Amino acid sequence: MHKKRVVVTGMGALSPVGSGTEKFWKALVAGQSGIRPITHFDASAFDSRINGDVIDYDPLQHFSTKDARNLSRFIQFGVVAANEAMAHSKLEIKNMDPYRVGVIVGSGIGSMASAEEEYEKFLAKGPGRITPFFIPKMIINEAAGQISINLGARGHCSAVVTACSTGNNCIGDAFRMIQHGEAEAMIAGGAESATSVLGLGGFCALKALSKCNDAPQKASRPFDLNRDGFVMAEGAGIVILEELGFAKKRGARILAEVVGYGSTADAYHITAPHEEGEGAVKSMEFALKDAGLTVQDISYINAHGTSTKLNDQIETLAIRKVFKDRAKKVPISSTKSMTGHLLGAAGAIELIACIMAIRDNVVPPTINYETPDPDCDLDYVPNVCRKVDMQAAMSNSLGFGGHNTTLVVKRFKE
């Protein structure tokens, strides 16, 4: 079957280092951390008391008072990022068949804060005080649903939930739909806001979070010997994908081309990656084969790079196995060193970083890299961005439950 070519024509981002794709990218290139002490609830009893909040966000700049109250924060993030991406692409759904435009936007957790708030109401005042908006505020598919309602996209509309691989899986599945002729345009990505009491408490119980509370901006340190866990963060990343011929016909500005998608399962452990990195290896190999590229063609890898001991070691091992002699030559960075870990939105916002890297021929750094780890011995572009002749970039996402997803994007050429 002849596969259609798929291009990116718009991007939208909300992140701890800034909202709007240009602000987000500028902070990454400058090596600015978005990690700060938690202030939206009393976190004094928790082992980890830091996170990456989206601090430049005011819901009333985007929603009515009523909608701001009835749409949970992760849904709002998805809608706002989608609006930015649509404006960026200049795609007008009213001028096309709306059933040929779909939405795939997921979240790792959804609105845990809404569940906490309504349960407190139940305990204090009984079931009659639970808001009728509780379920729509909480469930993960509502981000995609609200985006479709807001924009009038009437094609396929769904939400992938694959933990920290969610954003990449959403974009990859949307890419497949256009490749196979099921849509002319797709709105795809991830949205997350789970830094609530139970969200933080759950990851603390897993011993997954950094305890570097006294130096928040130093806390996320992927691949460094002294890394001690990841930092929870929130935000959203949305891209507009279009079939190449459709995009050219309407005169769209093409930002990059998505060329490869690989997705596998470790079938191994509830939280830990496979000890030999087998799933991650296959995910990268499948994406390269799909793209028709070799490791020699990859100019940059945006690593999953969470800053946990096991993830960074296993991902490094997997990259070594796939890239072999080139493993130490290809620039790798973890932008989570600056943004923290956006969970279900991480893959989407990191693909945006890859596209911006190709645009500007710049690899963003891995900040807080101070002490090399013998088990992590690749070129992680430590602390300072680097000019590189960028042709194609790879983005990895690895999630709890053994989800592995890889996207490959390259500079657009006719």
CSV table of N, CA and C in Angstrom, one decimal, residues 175-250:
chain,number,residue,atom,x,y,z
A,175,PHE,N,-0.5,10.2,12.8
A,175,PHE,CA,0.3,10.0,11.7
A,175,PHE,C,-0.1,8.8,10.8
A,176,ARG,N,-0.4,7.7,11.5
A,176,ARG,CA,-0.9,6.5,10.7
A,176,ARG,C,-2.2,6.8,10.0
A,177,MET,N,-3.1,7.5,10.7
A,177,MET,CA,-4.4,7.7,10.1
A,177,MET,C,-4.3,8.5,8.8
A,178,ILE,N,-3.4,9.5,8.8
A,178,ILE,CA,-3.2,10.3,7.5
A,178,ILE,C,-2.4,9.5,6.5
A,179,GLN,N,-1.4,8.7,7.0
A,179,GLN,CA,-0.7,7.9,6.0
A,179,GLN,C,-1.6,6.9,5.3
A,180,HIS,N,-2.6,6.4,6.0
A,180,HIS,CA,-3.5,5.4,5.4
A,180,HIS,C,-4.8,6.1,4.7
A,181,GLY,N,-4.8,7.4,4.6
A,181,GLY,CA,-5.9,8.0,3.9
A,181,GLY,C,-7.1,8.2,4.7
A,182,GLU,N,-7.1,8.0,6.0
A,182,GLU,CA,-8.3,8.1,6.8
A,182,GLU,C,-8.6,9.5,7.3
A,183,ALA,N,-7.7,10.4,7.1
A,183,ALA,CA,-7.9,11.8,7.4
A,183,ALA,C,-7.0,12.7,6.6
A,184,GLU,N,-7.4,13.9,6.4
A,184,GLU,CA,-6.5,14.9,5.7
A,184,GLU,C,-5.7,15.7,6.7
A,185,ALA,N,-6.3,15.9,7.9
A,185,ALA,CA,-5.6,16.6,9.0
A,185,ALA,C,-5.9,16.0,10.3
A,186,MET,N,-4.9,16.1,11.2
A,186,MET,CA,-5.2,15.6,12.6
A,186,MET,C,-4.6,16.5,13.6
A,187,ILE,N,-5.3,16.7,14.7
A,187,ILE,CA,-4.9,17.5,15.8
A,187,ILE,C,-4.4,16.5,16.9
A,188,ALA,N,-3.1,16.5,17.3
A,188,ALA,CA,-2.6,15.4,18.1
A,188,ALA,C,-1.6,15.9,19.1
A,189,GLY,N,-1.6,15.2,20.3
A,189,GLY,CA,-0.7,15.5,21.3
A,189,GLY,C,-1.1,15.0,22.7
A,190,GLY,N,-0.7,15.7,23.7
A,190,GLY,CA,-1.0,15.3,25.1
A,190,GLY,C,-1.1,16.5,26.0
A,191,ALA,N,-1.9,16.3,27.1
A,191,ALA,CA,-2.1,17.3,28.1
A,191,ALA,C,-2.1,16.7,29.5
A,192,GLU,N,-1.5,17.4,30.4
A,192,GLU,CA,-1.4,16.8,31.8
A,192,GLU,C,-1.3,17.9,32.8
A,193,SER,N,-2.0,17.6,33.9
A,193,SER,CA,-1.9,18.4,35.1
A,193,SER,C,-2.2,17.5,36.3
A,194,ALA,N,-1.2,16.8,36.8
A,194,ALA,CA,-1.5,15.8,37.9
A,194,ALA,C,-0.7,16.1,39.1
A,195,THR,N,-0.1,17.3,39.3
A,195,THR,CA,0.7,17.6,40.5
A,195,THR,C,-0.2,18.0,41.6
A,196,SER,N,-1.2,17.0,42.0
A,196,SER,CA,-2.1,17.2,43.1
A,196,SER,C,-1.6,16.4,44.3
A,197,VAL,N,-2.3,16.5,45.4
A,197,VAL,CA,-1.9,15.8,46.6
A,197,VAL,C,-1.7,14.3,46.3
A,198,LEU,N,-2.7,13.6,45.7
A,198,LEU,CA,-2.6,12.2,45.4
A,198,LEU,C,-1.6,11.9,44.3
A,199,GLY,N,-1.5,12.8,43.3
A,199,GLY,CA,-0.6,12.5,42.2
A,199,GLY,C,0.9,12.6,42.8
A,200,LEU,N,1.2,13.6,43.5
A,200,LEU,CA,2.5,13.7,44.1
A,200,LEU,C,2.7,12.5,45.1
A,201,GLY,N,1.7,12.3,45.9
A,201,GLY,CA,1.9,11.2,46.9
A,201,GLY,C,2.1,9.8,46.3
A,202,GLY,N,1.4,9.6,45.2
A,202,GLY,CA,1.5,8.3,44.5
A,202,GLY,C,2.9,8.1,44.0
A,203,PHE,N,3.5,9.1,43.3
A,203,PHE,CA,4.8,8.9,42.8
A,203,PHE,C,5.9,9.0,43.9
A,204,CYS,N,5.6,9.7,45.0
A,204,CYS,CA,6.5,9.6,46.2
A,204,CYS,C,6.5,8.2,46.7
A,205,ALA,N,5.3,7.6,46.8
A,205,ALA,CA,5.3,6.2,47.3
A,205,ALA,C,6.1,5.2,46.4
A,206,LEU,N,6.1,5.5,45.1
A,206,LEU,CA,6.9,4.7,44.2
A,206,LEU,C,8.4,4.9,44.3
A,207,LYS,N,8.8,5.9,45.1
A,207,LYS,CA,10.2,6.4,45.3
A,207,LYS,C,10.8,6.8,43.9
A,208,ALA,N,9.9,7.4,43.1
A,208,ALA,CA,10.3,7.8,41.7
A,208,ALA,C,10.8,9.2,41.6
A,209,LEU,N,10.5,10.1,42.6
A,209,LEU,CA,10.7,11.5,42.5
A,209,LEU,C,12.0,12.0,43.2
A,210,SER,N,12.6,13.0,42.6
A,210,SER,CA,13.7,13.7,43.2
A,210,SER,C,13.4,14.3,44.6
A,211,LYS,N,14.4,14.2,45.5
A,211,LYS,CA,14.2,14.8,46.8
A,211,LYS,C,15.1,16.0,46.9
A,212,CYS,N,15.5,16.6,45.8
A,212,CYS,CA,16.4,17.7,45.8
A,212,CYS,C,15.6,19.0,46.1
A,213,ASN,N,15.0,19.0,47.2
A,213,ASN,CA,14.0,20.1,47.5
A,213,ASN,C,14.7,21.5,47.8
A,214,ASP,N,15.9,21.4,48.2
A,214,ASP,CA,16.6,22.7,48.5
A,214,ASP,C,17.2,23.4,47.3
A,215,ALA,N,17.2,22.7,46.2
A,215,ALA,CA,17.8,23.3,45.0
A,215,ALA,C,16.9,22.8,43.8
A,216,PRO,N,15.7,23.3,43.7
A,216,PRO,CA,14.8,22.8,42.7
A,216,PRO,C,15.3,22.8,41.3
A,217,GLN,N,16.0,23.8,40.9
A,217,GLN,CA,16.4,23.9,39.5
A,217,GLN,C,17.6,23.0,39.2
A,218,LYS,N,18.1,22.4,40.3
A,218,LYS,CA,19.2,21.3,40.1
A,218,LYS,C,18.6,19.9,40.2
A,219,ALA,N,17.3,19.8,40.4
A,219,ALA,CA,16.7,18.5,40.8
A,219,ALA,C,16.7,17.5,39.6
A,220,SER,N,16.3,18.0,38.5
A,220,SER,CA,16.1,17.1,37.3
A,220,SER,C,17.5,17.1,36.6
A,221,ARG,N,18.2,16.0,36.7
A,221,ARG,CA,19.5,15.8,36.2
A,221,ARG,C,19.7,14.5,35.5
A,222,PRO,N,19.1,14.4,34.3
A,222,PRO,CA,19.2,13.2,33.5
A,222,PRO,C,20.6,12.8,33.2
A,223,PHE,N,20.9,11.5,33.3
A,223,PHE,CA,22.1,10.9,32.9
A,223,PHE,C,23.3,11.2,33.8
A,224,ASP,N,23.1,12.1,34.8
A,224,ASP,CA,24.2,12.5,35.7
A,224,ASP,C,24.3,11.4,36.8
A,225,LEU,N,25.5,11.1,37.3
A,225,LEU,CA,25.7,10.0,38.3
A,225,LEU,C,24.8,10.3,39.5
A,226,ASN,N,24.6,11.5,39.9
A,226,ASN,CA,23.9,11.8,41.2
A,226,ASN,C,22.5,12.1,41.0
A,227,ARG,N,21.9,11.7,39.9
A,227,ARG,CA,20.4,11.8,39.7
A,227,ARG,C,19.7,11.0,40.7
A,228,ASP,N,18.5,11.5,41.2
A,228,ASP,CA,17.8,10.8,42.3
A,228,ASP,C,16.3,10.7,42.0
A,229,GLY,N,15.9,10.8,40.8
A,229,GLY,CA,14.5,10.7,40.5
A,229,GLY,C,14.0,11.8,39.6
A,230,PHE,N,12.8,11.7,39.1
A,230,PHE,CA,12.3,12.7,38.2
A,230,PHE,C,11.5,13.8,39.0
A,231,VAL,N,11.1,14.8,38.3
A,231,VAL,CA,10.3,15.9,38.9
A,231,VAL,C,9.0,16.0,38.1
A,232,MET,N,7.9,15.9,38.8
A,232,MET,CA,6.6,16.0,38.1
A,232,MET,C,6.4,17.4,37.6
A,233,ALA,N,5.7,17.5,36.4
A,233,ALA,CA,5.4,18.8,35.8
A,233,ALA,C,4.1,18.7,35.0
A,234,GLU,N,3.7,19.8,34.5
A,234,GLU,CA,2.4,19.9,33.8
A,234,GLU,C,2.5,20.7,32.5
A,235,GLY,N,1.5,20.6,31.7
A,235,GLY,CA,1.5,21.3,30.4
A,235,GLY,C,0.8,20.6,29.3
A,236,ALA,N,1.1,21.0,28.1
A,236,ALA,CA,0.5,20.4,26.9
A,236,ALA,C,1.3,20.7,25.7
A,237,GLY,N,1.3,19.7,24.8
A,237,GLY,CA,1.9,19.9,23.5
A,237,GLY,C,0.9,19.3,22.4
A,238,ILE,N,0.6,20.2,21.4
A,238,ILE,CA,-0.3,19.8,20.3
A,238,ILE,C,0.4,20.1,19.0
A,239,VAL,N,0.3,19.2,18.1
A,239,VAL,CA,0.7,19.5,16.7
A,239,VAL,C,-0.4,19.3,15.7
A,240,ILE,N,-0.3,20.0,14.6
A,240,ILE,CA,-1.3,19.8,13.5
A,240,ILE,C,-0.5,19.0,12.4
A,241,LEU,N,-1.1,17.9,12.1
A,241,LEU,CA,-0.5,17.0,11.0
A,241,LEU,C,-1.4,17.1,9.8
A,242,GLU,N,-0.8,17.1,8.6
A,242,GLU,CA,-1.6,17.2,7.4
A,242,GLU,C,-1.0,16.3,6.4
A,243,GLU,N,-1.8,15.8,5.5
A,243,GLU,CA,-1.3,15.0,4.3
A,243,GLU,C,-0.6,16.0,3.4
A,244,LEU,N,0.5,15.7,2.9
A,244,LEU,CA,1.3,16.6,2.2
A,244,LEU,C,0.6,17.3,1.0
A,245,GLY,N,-0.1,16.6,0.2
A,245,GLY,CA,-0.8,17.2,-0.9
A,245,GLY,C,-1.8,18.2,-0.5
A,246,PHE,N,-2.6,17.8,0.6
A,246,PHE,CA,-3.6,18.7,1.1
A,246,PHE,C,-3.0,20.0,1.7
A,247,ALA,N,-1.9,19.9,2.4
A,247,ALA,CA,-1.2,21.0,2.9
A,247,ALA,C,-0.7,22.0,1.8
A,248,LYS,N,-0.1,21.4,0.8
A,248,LYS,CA,0.5,22.2,-0.3
A,248,LYS,C,-0.6,22.9,-1.1
A,249,LYS,N,-1.8,22.2,-1.2
A,249,LYS,CA,-2.9,22.8,-2.0
A,249,LYS,C,-3.4,24.0,-1.3
A,250,ARG,N,-3.4,24.0,0.0
A,250,ARG,CA,-4.0,25.2,0.7
A,250,ARG,C,-2.9,26.2,1.0
